[in-house]
GROMACS .gro file of C-alpha atoms in nm:
model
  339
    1UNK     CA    1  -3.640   8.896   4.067
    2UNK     CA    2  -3.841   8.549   3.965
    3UNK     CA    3  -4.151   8.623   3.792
    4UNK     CA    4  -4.426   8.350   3.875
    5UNK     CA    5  -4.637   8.229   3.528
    6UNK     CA    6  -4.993   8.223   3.725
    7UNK     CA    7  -5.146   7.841   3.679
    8UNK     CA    8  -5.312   7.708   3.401
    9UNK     CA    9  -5.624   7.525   3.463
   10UNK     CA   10  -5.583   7.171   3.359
   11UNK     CA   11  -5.821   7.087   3.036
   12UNK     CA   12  -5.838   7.458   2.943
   13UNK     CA   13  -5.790   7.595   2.631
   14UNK     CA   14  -5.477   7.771   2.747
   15UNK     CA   15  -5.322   7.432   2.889
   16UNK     CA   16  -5.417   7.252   2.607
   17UNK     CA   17  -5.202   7.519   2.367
   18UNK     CA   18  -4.892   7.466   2.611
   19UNK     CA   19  -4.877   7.062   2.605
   20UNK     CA   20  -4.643   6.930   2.351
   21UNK     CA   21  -4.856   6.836   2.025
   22UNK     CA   22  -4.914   6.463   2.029
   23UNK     CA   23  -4.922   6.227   1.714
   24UNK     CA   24  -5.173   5.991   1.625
   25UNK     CA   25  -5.231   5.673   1.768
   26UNK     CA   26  -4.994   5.374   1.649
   27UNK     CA   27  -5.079   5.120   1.411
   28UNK     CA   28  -5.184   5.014   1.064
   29UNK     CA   29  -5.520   5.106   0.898
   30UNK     CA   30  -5.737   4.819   0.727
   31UNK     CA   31  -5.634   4.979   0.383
   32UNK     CA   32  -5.285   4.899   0.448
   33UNK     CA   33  -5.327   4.577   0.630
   34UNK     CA   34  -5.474   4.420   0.295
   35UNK     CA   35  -5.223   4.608   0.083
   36UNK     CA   36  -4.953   4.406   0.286
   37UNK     CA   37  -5.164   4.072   0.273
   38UNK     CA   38  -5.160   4.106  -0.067
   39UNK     CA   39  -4.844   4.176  -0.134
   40UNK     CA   40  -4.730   3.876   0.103
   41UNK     CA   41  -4.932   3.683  -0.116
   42UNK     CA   42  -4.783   3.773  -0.473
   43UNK     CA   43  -4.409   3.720  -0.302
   44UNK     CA   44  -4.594   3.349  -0.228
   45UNK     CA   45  -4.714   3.296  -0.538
   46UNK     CA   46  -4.409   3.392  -0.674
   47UNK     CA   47  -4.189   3.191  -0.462
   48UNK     CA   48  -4.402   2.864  -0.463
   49UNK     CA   49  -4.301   2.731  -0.799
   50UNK     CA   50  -3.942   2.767  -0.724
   51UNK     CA   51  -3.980   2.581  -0.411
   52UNK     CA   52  -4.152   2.284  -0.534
   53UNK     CA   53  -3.869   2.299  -0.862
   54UNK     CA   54  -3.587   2.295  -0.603
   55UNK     CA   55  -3.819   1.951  -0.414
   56UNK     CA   56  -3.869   1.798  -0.723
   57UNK     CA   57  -3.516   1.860  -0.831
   58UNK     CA   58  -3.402   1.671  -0.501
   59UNK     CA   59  -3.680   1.375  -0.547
   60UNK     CA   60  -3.554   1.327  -0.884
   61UNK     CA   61  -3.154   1.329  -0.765
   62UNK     CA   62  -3.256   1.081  -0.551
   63UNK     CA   63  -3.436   0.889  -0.811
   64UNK     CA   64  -3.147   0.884  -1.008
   65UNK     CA   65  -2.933   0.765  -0.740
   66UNK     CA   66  -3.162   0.517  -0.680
   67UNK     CA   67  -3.118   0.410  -1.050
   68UNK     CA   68  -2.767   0.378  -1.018
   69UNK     CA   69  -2.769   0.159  -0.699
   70UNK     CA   70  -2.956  -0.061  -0.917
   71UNK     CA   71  -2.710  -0.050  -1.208
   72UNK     CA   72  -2.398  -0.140  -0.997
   73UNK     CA   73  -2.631  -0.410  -0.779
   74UNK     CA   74  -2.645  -0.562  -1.153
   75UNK     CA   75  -2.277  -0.494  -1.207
   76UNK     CA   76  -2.232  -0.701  -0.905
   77UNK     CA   77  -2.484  -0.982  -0.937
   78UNK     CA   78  -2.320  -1.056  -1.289
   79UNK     CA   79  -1.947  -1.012  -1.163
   80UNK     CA   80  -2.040  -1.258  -0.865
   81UNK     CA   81  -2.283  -1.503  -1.056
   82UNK     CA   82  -2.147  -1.444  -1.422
   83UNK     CA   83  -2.461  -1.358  -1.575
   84UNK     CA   84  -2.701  -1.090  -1.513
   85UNK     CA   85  -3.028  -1.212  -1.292
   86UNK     CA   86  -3.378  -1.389  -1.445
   87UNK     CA   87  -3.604  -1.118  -1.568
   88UNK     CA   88  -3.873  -1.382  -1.395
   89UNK     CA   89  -3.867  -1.732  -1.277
   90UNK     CA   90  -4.144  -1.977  -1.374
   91UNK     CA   91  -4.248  -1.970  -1.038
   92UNK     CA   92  -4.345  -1.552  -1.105
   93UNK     CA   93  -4.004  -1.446  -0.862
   94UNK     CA   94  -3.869  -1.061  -0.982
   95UNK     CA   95  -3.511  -0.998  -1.103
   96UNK     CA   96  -3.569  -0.758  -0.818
   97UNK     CA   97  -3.585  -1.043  -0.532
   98UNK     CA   98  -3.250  -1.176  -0.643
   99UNK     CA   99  -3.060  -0.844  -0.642
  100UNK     CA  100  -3.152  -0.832  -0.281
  101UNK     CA  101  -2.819  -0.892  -0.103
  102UNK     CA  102  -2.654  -0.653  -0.368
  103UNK     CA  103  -2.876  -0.383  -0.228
  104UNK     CA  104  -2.790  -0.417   0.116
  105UNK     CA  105  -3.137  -0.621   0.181
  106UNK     CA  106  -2.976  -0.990   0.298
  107UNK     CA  107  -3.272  -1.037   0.557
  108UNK     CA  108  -3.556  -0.982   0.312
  109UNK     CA  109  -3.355  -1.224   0.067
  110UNK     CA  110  -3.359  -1.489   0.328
  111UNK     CA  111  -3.742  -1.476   0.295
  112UNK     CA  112  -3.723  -1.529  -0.035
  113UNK     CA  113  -3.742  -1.919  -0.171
  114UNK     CA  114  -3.730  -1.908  -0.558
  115UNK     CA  115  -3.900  -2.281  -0.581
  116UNK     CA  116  -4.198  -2.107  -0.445
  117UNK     CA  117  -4.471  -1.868  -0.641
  118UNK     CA  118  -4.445  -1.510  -0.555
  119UNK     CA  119  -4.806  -1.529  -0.372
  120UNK     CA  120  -4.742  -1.860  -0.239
  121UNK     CA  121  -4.796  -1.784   0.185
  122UNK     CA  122  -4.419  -1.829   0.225
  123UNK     CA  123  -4.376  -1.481   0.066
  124UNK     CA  124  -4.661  -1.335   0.281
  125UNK     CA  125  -4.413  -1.086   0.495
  126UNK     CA  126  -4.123  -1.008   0.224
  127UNK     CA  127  -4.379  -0.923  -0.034
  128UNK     CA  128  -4.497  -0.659   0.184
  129UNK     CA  129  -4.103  -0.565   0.255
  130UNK     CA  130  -4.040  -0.217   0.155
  131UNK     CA  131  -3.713  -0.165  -0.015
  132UNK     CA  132  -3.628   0.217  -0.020
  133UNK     CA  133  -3.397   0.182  -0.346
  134UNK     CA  134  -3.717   0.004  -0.538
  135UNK     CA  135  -3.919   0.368  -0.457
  136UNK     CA  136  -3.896   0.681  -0.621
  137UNK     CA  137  -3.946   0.971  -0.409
  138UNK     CA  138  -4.149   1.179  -0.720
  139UNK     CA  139  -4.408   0.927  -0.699
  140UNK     CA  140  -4.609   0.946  -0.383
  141UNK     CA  141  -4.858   0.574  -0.431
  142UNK     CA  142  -5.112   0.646  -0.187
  143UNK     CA  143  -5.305   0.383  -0.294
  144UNK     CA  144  -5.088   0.102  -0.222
  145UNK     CA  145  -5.228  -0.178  -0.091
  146UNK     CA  146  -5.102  -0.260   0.330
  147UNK     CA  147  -4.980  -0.614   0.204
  148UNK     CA  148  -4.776  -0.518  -0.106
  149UNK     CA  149  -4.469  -0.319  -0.092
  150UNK     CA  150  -4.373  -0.114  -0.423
  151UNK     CA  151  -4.176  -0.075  -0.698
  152UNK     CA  152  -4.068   0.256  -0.948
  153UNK     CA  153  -3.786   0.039  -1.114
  154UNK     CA  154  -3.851  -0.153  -1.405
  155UNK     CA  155  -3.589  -0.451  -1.638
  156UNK     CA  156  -3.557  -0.428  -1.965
  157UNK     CA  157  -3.736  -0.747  -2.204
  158UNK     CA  158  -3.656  -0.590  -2.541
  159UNK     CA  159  -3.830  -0.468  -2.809
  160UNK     CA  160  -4.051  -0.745  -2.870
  161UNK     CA  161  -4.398  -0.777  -2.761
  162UNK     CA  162  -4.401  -1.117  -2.701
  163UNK     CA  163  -4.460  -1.185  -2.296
  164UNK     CA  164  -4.296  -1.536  -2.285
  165UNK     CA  165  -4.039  -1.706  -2.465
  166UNK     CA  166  -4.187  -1.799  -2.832
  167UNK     CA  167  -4.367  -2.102  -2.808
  168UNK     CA  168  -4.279  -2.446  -2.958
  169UNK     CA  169  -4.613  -2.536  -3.047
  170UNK     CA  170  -4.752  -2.488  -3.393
  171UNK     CA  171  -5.112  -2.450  -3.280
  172UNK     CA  172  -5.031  -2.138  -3.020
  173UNK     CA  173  -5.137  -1.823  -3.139
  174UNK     CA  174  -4.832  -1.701  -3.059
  175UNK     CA  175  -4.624  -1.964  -3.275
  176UNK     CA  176  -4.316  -1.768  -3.492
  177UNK     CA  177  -4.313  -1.418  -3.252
  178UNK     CA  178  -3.938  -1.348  -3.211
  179UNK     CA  179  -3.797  -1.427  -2.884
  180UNK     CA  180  -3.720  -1.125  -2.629
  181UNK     CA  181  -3.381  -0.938  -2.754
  182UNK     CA  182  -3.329  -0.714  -2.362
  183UNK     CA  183  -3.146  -0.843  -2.098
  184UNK     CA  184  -3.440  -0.965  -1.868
  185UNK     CA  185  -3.706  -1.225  -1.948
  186UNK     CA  186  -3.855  -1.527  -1.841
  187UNK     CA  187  -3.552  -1.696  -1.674
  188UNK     CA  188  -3.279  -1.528  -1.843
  189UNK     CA  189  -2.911  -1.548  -1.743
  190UNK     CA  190  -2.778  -1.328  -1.980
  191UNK     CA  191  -2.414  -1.311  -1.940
  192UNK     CA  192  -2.206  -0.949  -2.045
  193UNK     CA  193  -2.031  -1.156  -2.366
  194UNK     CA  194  -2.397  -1.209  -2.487
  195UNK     CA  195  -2.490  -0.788  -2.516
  196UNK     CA  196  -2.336  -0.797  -2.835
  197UNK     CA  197  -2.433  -0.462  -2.864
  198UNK     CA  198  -2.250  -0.330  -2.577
  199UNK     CA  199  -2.302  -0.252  -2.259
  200UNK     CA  200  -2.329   0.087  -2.287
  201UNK     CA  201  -2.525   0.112  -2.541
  202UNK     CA  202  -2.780  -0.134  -2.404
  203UNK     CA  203  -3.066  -0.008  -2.137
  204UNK     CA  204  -3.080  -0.283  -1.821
  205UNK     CA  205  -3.333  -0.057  -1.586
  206UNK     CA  206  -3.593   0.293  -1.614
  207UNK     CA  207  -3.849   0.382  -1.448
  208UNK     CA  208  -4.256   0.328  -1.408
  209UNK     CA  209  -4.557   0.499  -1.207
  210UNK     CA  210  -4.754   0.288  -0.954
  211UNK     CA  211  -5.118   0.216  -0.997
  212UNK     CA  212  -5.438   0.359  -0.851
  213UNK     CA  213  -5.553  -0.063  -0.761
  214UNK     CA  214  -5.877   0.036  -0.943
  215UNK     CA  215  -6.009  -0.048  -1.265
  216UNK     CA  216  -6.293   0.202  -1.168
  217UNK     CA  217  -6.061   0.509  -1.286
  218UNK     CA  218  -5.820   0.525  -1.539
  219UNK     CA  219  -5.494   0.666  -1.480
  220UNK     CA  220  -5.161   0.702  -1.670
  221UNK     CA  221  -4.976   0.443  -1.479
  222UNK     CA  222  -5.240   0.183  -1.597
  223UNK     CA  223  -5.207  -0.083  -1.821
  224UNK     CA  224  -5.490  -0.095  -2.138
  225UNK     CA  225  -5.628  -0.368  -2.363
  226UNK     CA  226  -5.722  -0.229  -2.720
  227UNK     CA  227  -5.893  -0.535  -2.768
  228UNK     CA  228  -5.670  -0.669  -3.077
  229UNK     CA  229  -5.406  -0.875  -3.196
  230UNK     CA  230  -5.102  -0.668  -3.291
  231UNK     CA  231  -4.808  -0.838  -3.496
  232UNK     CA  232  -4.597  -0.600  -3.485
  233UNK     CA  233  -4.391  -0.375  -3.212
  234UNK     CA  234  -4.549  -0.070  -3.483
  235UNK     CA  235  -4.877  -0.196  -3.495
  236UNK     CA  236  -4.866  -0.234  -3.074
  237UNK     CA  237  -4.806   0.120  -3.049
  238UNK     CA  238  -5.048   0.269  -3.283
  239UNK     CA  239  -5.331   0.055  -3.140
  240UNK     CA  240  -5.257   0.147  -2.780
  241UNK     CA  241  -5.208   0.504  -2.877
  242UNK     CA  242  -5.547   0.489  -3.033
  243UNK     CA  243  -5.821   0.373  -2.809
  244UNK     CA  244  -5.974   0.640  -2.552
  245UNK     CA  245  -5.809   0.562  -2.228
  246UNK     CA  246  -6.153   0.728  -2.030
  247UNK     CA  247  -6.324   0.442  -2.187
  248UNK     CA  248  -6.334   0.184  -1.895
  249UNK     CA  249  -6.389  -0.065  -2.161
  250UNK     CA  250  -6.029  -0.044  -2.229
  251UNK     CA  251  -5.914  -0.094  -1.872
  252UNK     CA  252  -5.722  -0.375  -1.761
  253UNK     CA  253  -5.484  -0.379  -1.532
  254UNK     CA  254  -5.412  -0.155  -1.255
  255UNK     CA  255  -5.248  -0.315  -0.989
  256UNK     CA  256  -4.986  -0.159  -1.108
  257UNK     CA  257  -4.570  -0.167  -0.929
  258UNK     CA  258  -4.651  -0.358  -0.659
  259UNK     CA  259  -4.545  -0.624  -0.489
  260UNK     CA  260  -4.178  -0.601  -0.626
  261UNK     CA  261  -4.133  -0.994  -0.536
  262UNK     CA  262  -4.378  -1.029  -0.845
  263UNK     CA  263  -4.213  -1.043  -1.192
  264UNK     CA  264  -4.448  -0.936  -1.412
  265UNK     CA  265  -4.508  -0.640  -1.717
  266UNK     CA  266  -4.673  -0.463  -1.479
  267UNK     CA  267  -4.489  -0.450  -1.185
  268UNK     CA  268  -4.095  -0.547  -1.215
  269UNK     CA  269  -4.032  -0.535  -1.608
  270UNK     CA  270  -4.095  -0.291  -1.920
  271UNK     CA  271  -4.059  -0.295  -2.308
  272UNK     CA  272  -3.911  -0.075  -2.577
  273UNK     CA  273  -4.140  -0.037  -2.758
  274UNK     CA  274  -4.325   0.291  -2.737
  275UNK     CA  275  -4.093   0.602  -2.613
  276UNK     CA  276  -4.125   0.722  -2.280
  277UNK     CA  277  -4.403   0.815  -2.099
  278UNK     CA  278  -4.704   0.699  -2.372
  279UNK     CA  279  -4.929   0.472  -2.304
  280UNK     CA  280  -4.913   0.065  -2.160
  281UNK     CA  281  -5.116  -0.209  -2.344
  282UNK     CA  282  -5.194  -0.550  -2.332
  283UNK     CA  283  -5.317  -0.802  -2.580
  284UNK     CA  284  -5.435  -1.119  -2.435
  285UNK     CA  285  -5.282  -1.401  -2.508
  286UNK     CA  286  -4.953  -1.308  -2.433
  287UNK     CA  287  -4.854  -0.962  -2.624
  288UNK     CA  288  -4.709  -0.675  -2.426
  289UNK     CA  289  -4.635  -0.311  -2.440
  290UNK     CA  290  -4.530  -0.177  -2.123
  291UNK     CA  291  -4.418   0.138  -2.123
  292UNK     CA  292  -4.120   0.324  -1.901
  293UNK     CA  293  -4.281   0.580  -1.736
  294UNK     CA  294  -4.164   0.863  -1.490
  295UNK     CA  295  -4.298   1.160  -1.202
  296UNK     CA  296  -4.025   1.382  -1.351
  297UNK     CA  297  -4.106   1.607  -1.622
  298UNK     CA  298  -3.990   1.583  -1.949
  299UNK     CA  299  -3.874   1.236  -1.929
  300UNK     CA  300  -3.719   0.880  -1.757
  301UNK     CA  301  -3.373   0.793  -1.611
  302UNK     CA  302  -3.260   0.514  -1.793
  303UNK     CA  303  -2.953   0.312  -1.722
  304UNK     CA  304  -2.738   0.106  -1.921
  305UNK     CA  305  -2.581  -0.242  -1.859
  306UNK     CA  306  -2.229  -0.090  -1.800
  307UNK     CA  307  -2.384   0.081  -1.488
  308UNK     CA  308  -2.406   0.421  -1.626
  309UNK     CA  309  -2.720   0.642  -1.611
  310UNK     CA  310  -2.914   0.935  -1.795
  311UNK     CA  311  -3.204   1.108  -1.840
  312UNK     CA  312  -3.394   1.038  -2.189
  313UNK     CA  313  -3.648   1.259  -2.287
  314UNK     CA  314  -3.976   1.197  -2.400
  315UNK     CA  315  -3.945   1.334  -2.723
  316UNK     CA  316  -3.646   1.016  -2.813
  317UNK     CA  317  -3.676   0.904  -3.144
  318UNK     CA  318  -3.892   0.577  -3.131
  319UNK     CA  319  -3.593   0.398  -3.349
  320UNK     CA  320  -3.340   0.486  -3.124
  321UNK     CA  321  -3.490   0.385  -2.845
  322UNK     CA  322  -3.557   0.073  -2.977
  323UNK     CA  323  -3.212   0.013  -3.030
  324UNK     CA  324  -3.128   0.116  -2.693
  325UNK     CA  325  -3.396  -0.175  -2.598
  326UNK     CA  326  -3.230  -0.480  -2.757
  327UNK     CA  327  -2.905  -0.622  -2.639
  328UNK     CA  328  -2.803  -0.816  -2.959
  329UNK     CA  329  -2.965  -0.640  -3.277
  330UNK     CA  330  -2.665  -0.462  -3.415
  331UNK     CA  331  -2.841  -0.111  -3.403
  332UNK     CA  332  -2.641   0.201  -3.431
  333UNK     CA  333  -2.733   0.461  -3.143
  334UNK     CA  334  -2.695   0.816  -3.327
  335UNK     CA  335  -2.898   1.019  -3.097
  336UNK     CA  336  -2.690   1.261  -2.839
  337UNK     CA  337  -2.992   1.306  -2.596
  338UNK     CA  338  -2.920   0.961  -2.482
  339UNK     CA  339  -2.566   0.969  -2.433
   0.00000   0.00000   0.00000
């Protein structure tokens, strides 16, 4: 016989015992909603650095390819031409300009008319001509002027600080400095035979910062005037190394890399004088101390007139460096960070 159960009133007590036993509501309390959050952001913080390592790491492969382009361009130029290109012309036209077609950059060369000065209207449109392989990707240059395209590649002069060749005049202050021993001054053509030193074991190319284009701030990629009259590549270096760079008293220069049809010490060439990354000085009339200079940390890429390419760190003894700097000085290179 079926037994009937007699109803249960819905909402009673009794019904209320018989449904299944429900759990709470779904979802996440405001306790554990900032836990999470703050987990999410220690994973973040933690992960950050490494990211911008591995982007840096890229820029700088890049950079260093960049370098090498430049290397074999020279390789080229001096197979082709049988000497390596001017440092400058008279006229104020880069080494850069005339490694052009070696760089895959015939159209911009075609703009180019050596006879000419670099800011003559002629060169209106190439010097605003961006070449990629003249740019480093570590260095961003927001402040580059519209009408100027720029430069992170710099040709060696020497060790010198003399800006010019050494002057035949008596009477010129400048009378008896020793001529520029690098590879690229004003119009070079220094042929491979004439690196007496060796190609390897003579720098052709490194790197430098672009400016800020004010000489209301002071920033590294600046060039200074210690307002004296060094002698001496040692007496350059201590003088720049000693003035207060927040002093705008000792700013002078900061269009700095750009344009790269412009062959000057602050845009297309550099000096071996002080070791990499310290400071760049100028000493009116016609003494110079620019500086290689880098984004990456720890150091430049530097290559050598056989094409080859490293990274030299900062902390390069000042001598050997030097000796990387001049092409005919007989210098033994005994450091291994720069082989």
């Amino acid at each position: 016989m079926v037994r009937f159960l007699p109803a249960v009133p819905a909402g009673s007590a009794a019904a209320r015992r018989q449904s299944p036993r429900r759990g709470r509501a779904g979802g996440f309390t405001l306790v554990e909603l900032l836990v999470v959050i703050a987990i999410l952001g220690v994973l973040v913080g933690l992960l950050l650095p490494a990211v911008q390592m591995a982007r840096e790491a890229a820029r700088r492969s890049a950079c260093t390819s960049n370098v090498r382009q430049l290397a074999t361009a020279l390789q080229t130029y001096a197979s082709a031409r049988r000497s390596f290109p001017v440092g400058r012309t008279a006229s104020g036209i880069s080494t850069h300009a005339f490694l052009l077609p070696f760089v895959e950059q015939s159209d911009a060369f075609a703009k180019v008319d050596p006879t000419k000065a670099w800011n003559d209207p002629f060169h209106a449109g190439v010097a605003a001509w961006t070449v990629p392989v003249f740019r480093c990707p570590s260095d961003p240059a927001s402040a580059l002027p519209a009408t100027y395209a720029g430069n992170n590649y710099r040709f060696n002069q020497g060790t010198g600080i003399l800006w010019a060749n050494p002057p035949t005049d008596p009477a010129d202050p400048n009378f008896g400095m020793p001529a520029p021993d690098g590879v690229f001054f004003l119009d070079s053509r220094v042929r491979t035979q004439d690196i007496t030193d060796g190609t390897s074991a003579t720098a052709a190319l490194s790197e430098h910062g672009i400016g800020d284009f004010d000489n209301g701030v002071a920033t590294r990629n600046d060039t200074f005037w210690p307002v004296t009259t060094p002698a001496t590549p040692d007496a350059a270096m201590q003088q720049c190394e000693g003035i207060d760079p927040t002093n705008l008293g000792f700013q002078r220069f900061s269009n700095v890399g750009a344009p790269w049809l412009y062959g000057y010490h602050s845009t297309t060439l550099y000096f071996h004088v002080s070791s990499p990354n310290r400071r760049s000085c100028m000493f009116p009339p016609g003494r110079i101390m620019t500086t290689a200079k880098s984004g990456h940390a720890g150091g430049v890429n530097l290559a050598m007139c056989d094409a080859s390419v490293r990274f030299v760190a900062d902390a390069v003894d000042v001598g050997v460096w030097r000796a990387i700097g001049s092409r005919n000085q007989g210098e033994s290179i005994a450091d291994p960070s720069v082989r």
